[in-house]
Short mmCIF file of C-alpha atoms in Angstrom, two decimals:
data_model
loop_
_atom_site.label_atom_id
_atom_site.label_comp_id
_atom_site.label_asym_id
_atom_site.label_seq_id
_atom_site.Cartn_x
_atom_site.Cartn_y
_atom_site.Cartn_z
CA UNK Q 1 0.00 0.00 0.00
CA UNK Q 2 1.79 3.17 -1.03
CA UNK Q 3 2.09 6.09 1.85
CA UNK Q 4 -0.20 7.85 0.14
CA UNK Q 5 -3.29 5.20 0.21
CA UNK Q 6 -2.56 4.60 4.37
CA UNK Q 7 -2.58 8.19 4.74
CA UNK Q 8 -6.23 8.07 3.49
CA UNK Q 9 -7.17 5.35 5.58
CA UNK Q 10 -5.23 5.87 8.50
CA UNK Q 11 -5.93 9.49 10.68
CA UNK Q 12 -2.72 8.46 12.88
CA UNK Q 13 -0.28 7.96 9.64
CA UNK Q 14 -1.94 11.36 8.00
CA UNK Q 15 -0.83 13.24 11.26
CA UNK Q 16 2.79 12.23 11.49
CA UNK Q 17 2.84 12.74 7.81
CA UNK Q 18 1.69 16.12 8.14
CA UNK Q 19 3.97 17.16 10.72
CA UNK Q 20 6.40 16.38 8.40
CA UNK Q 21 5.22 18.17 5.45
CA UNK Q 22 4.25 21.06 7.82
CA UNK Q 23 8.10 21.80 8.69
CA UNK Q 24 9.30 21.16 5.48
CA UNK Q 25 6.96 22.71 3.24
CA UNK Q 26 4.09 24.63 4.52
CA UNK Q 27 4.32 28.42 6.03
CA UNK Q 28 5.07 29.26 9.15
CA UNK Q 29 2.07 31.14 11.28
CA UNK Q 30 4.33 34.14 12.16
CA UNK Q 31 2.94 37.04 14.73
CA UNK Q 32 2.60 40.46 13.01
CA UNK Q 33 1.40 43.60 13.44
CA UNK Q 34 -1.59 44.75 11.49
CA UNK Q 35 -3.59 48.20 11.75
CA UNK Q 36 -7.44 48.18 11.17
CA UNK Q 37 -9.47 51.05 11.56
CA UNK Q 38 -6.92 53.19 13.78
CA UNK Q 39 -6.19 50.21 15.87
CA UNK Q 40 -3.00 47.56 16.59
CA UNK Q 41 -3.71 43.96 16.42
CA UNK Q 42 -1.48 41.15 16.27
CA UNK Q 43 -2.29 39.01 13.41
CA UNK Q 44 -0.86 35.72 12.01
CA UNK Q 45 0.43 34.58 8.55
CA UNK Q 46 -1.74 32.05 6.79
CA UNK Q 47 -1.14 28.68 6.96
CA UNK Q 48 -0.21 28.11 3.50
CA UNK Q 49 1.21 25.36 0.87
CA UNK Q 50 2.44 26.67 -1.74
CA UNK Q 51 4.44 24.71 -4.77
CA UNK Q 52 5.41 24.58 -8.50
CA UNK Q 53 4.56 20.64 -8.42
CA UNK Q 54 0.20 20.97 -8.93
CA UNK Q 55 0.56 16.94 -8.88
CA UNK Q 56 1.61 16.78 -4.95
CA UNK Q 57 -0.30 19.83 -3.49
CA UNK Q 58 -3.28 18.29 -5.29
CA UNK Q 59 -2.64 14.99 -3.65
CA UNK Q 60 -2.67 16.87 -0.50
CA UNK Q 61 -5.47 18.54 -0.61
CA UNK Q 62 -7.77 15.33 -1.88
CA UNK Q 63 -6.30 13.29 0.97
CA UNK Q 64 -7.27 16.21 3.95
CA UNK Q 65 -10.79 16.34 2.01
CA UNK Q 66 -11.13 12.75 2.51
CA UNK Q 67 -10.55 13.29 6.74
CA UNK Q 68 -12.41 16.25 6.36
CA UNK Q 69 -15.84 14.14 5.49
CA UNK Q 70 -14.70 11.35 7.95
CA UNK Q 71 -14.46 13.43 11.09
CA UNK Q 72 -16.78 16.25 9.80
CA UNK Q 73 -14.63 19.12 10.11
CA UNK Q 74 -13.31 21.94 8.20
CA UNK Q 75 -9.38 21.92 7.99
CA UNK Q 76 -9.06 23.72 4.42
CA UNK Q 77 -10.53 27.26 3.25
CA UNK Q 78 -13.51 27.38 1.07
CA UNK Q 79 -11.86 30.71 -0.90
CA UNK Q 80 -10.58 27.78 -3.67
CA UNK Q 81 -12.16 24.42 -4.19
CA UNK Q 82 -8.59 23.04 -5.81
CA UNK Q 83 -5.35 24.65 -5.90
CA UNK Q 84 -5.15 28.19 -7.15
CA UNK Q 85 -2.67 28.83 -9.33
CA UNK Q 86 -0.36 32.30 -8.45
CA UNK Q 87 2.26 33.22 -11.54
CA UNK Q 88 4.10 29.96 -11.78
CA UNK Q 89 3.20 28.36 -8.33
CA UNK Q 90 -0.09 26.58 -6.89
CA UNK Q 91 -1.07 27.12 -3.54
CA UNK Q 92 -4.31 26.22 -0.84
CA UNK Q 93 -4.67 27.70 2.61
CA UNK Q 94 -5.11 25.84 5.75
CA UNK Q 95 -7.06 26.90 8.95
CA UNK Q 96 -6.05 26.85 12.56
CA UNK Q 97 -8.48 24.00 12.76
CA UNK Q 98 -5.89 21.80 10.56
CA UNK Q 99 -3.35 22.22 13.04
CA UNK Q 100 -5.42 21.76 15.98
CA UNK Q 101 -5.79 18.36 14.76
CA UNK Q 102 -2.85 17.53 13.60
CA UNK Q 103 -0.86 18.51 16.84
CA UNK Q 104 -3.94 17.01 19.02
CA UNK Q 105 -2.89 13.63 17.68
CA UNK Q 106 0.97 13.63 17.68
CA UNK Q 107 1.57 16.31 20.53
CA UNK Q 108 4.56 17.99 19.05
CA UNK Q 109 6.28 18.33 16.28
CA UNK Q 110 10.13 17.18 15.58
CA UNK Q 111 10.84 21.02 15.33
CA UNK Q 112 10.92 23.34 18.26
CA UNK Q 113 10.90 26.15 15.93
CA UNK Q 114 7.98 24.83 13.94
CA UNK Q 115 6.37 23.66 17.47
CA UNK Q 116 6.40 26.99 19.08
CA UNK Q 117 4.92 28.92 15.93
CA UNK Q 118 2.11 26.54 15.11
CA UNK Q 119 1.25 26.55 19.16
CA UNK Q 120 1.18 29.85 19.33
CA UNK Q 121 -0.99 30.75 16.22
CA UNK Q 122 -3.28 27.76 18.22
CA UNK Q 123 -3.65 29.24 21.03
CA UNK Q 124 -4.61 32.62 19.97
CA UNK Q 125 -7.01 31.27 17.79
CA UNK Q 126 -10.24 33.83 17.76
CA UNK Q 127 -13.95 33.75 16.54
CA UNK Q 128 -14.34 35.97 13.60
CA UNK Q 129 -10.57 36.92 12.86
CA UNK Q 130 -7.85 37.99 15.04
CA UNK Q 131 -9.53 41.58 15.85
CA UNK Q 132 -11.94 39.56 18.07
CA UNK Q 133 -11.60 38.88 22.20
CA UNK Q 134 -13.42 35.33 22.20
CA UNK Q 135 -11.46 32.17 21.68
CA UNK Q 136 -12.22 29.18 19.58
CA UNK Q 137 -10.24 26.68 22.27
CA UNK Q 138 -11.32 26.31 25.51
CA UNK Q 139 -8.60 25.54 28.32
CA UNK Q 140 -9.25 21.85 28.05
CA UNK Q 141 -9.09 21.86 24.39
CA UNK Q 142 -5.55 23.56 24.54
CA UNK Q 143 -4.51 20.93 27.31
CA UNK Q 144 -5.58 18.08 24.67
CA UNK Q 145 -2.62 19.59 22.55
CA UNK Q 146 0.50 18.85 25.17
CA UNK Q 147 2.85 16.33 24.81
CA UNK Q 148 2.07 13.61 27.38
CA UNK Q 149 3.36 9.85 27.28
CA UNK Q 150 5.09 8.16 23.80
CA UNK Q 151 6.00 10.66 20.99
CA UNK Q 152 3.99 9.22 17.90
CA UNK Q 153 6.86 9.69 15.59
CA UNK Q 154 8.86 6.57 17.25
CA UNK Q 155 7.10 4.35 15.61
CA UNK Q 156 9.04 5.77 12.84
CA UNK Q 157 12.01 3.48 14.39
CA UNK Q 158 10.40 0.57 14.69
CA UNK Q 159 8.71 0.73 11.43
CA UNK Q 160 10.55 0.47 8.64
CA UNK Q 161 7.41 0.70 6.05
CA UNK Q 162 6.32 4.04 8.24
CA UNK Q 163 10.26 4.93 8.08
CA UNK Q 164 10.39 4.31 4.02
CA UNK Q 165 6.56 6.37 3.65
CA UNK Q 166 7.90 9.45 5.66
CA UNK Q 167 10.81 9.59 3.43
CA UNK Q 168 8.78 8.99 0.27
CA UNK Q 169 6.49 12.22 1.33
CA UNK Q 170 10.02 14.38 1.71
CA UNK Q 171 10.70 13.26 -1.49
CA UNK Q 172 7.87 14.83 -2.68
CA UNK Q 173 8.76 18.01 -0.47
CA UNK Q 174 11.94 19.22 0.34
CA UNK Q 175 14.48 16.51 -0.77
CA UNK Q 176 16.60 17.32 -3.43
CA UNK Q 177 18.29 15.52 -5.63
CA UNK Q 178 15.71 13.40 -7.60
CA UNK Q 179 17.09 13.89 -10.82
CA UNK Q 180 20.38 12.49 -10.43
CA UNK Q 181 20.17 10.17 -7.59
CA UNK Q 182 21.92 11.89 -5.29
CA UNK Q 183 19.45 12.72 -2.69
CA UNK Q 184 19.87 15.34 0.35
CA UNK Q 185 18.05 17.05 2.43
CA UNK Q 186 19.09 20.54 3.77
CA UNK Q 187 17.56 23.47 5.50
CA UNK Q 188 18.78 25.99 7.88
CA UNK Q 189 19.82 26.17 10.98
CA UNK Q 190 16.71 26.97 12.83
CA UNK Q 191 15.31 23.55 11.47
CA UNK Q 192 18.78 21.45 12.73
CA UNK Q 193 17.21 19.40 15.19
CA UNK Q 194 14.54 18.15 12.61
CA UNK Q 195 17.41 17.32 10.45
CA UNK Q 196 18.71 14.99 13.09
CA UNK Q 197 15.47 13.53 13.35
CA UNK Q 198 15.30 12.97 9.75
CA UNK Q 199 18.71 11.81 10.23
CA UNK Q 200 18.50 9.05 13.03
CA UNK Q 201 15.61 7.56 10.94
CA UNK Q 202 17.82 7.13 7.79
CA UNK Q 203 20.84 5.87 10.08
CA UNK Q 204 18.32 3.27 12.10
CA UNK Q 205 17.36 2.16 8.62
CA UNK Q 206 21.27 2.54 7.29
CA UNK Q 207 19.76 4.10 4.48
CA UNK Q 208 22.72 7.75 5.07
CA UNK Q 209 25.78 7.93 3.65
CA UNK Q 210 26.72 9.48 7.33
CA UNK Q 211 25.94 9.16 10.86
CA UNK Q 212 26.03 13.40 11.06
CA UNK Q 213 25.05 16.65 9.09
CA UNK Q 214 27.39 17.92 7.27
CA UNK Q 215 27.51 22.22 7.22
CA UNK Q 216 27.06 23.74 3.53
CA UNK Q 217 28.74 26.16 2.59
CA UNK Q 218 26.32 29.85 2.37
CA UNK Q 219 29.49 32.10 1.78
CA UNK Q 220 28.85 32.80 -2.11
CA UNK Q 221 25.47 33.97 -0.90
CA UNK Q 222 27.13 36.24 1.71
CA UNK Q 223 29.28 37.67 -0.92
CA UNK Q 224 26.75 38.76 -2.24
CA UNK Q 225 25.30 40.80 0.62
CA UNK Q 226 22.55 37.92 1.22
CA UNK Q 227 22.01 37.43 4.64
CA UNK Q 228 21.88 33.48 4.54
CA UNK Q 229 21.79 31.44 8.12
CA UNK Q 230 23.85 28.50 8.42
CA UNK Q 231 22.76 25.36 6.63
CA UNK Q 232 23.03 21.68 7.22
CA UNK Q 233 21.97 18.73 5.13
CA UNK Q 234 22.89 14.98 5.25
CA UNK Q 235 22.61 12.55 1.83
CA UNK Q 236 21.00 9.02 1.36
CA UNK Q 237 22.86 6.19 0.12
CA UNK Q 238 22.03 5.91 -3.76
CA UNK Q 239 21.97 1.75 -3.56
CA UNK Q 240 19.35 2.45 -0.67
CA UNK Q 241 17.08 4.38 -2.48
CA UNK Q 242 15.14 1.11 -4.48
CA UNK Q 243 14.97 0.10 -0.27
CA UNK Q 244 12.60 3.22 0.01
CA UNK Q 245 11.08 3.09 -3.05
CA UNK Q 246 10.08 -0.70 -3.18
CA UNK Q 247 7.98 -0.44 -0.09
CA UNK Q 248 6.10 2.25 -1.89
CA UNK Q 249 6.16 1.32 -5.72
CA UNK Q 250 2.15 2.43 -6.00
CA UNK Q 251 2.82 6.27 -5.21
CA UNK Q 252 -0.34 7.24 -6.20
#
């Protein structure tokens, strides 16, 4: 059964999924200032995917429809029915509902950084827009969010089909690499520690070509007068790859 499939059938496997693709992918729910009708209000960014590749964003969205009908809830916006197209990119928006969810089932996610932000916008989560003083969550609601007991995302160690599907969805995402084989994945500092989740997954597995990140090298960028933050990555093994792949051949 590819990743895909179990995702549809299985709310626990869409979760940890979507933590994933939430860290890698998907906007972060940053706290801005915004000025309506004389007045300062602290707003939040969208929650937002947004990606040349229509084929996986629509695969997203037709997967969270299907949980959408099964638990009767509302987790994407009704301003598009499908992915809207914006100059060369497609992109859907996600409501605070989504996330609610998502981190009610697997309690945290692998990213402090990503954690704190997606908490936050959570918790401050008003009726009728952020210019409003009632909250959607009650107290108990918010507690149902805290991590308590087992972290979901072991099972990712103990199962290598779970293990091979979570890499299968970064594929899709933030790997790079695919046309030549040589897969990495790298982000920025801020997102290390996911990186060494990522990381002690492929080493369990023995799909890395390392036991470490490696740093990459931002100073062409800084020539330039770009102010990049220090990035990490690690690589896969290129003879491991069919290992990934073969769990999953029916990606669709």
């Amino acid at each position: 059964m590819s990743i895909y499939k179990r995702m549809e059938e299985d709310w626990e496997t869409y979760c940890l999924m979507a933590g994933i693709a939430i860290i890698e992918e998907f906007s972060k729910p940053k706290k801005h200032i915004q000025i309506k009708q004389g007045k300062k209000y602290w707003c939040y960014q969208a929650i937002r995917l947004k990606m040349k590749d229509k084929e996986t964003i629509d695969r997203w969205i037709n997967i969270t429809r299907v949980w959408e009908k099964k638990l009767n809830q509302r987790f994407i916006t009704n301003y598009f029915q499908e992915a809207h197209k914006e100059n060369d990119q497609y992109l859907v928006y996600f409501l605070p509902n989504w996330a609610y969810h998502i981190l009610k089932e697997i309690k945290r996610f692998p990213s402090k950084h990503t954690d704190y932000l997606y908490r936050e916008r959570i918790r401050n989560w008003k009726f009728g827009g952020n210019y409003k003083k009632k909250y959607v969550l009650s107290k108990k609601q918010l507690t149902s969010i805290e991590s308590v007991g087992k972290n979901p995302y072991d099972k990712l160690f103990l199962n290598k089909e779970l293990a091979a599907g979570a890499f299968v969805v970064s594929f899709d995402l933030e790997f790079r690499g695919s046309h030549n084989g040589r897969m990495d994945l790298c982000m920025s500092d801020k997102y290390k520690d996911f990186l060494e989740f990522m990381l002690s997954i492929a080493n369990k597995w023995k799909w890395s070509t390392k036991d470490h990140l490696s740093p990459v090298s931002v100073e062409y960028s800084r020539n330039r007068g770009i102010k990049a933050s220090d990035q990490f990555n690690f690589r896969l093994k290129t003879n491991k790859l069919g290992d990934i792949y073969i769990i999953y051949l029916d990606l669709y």
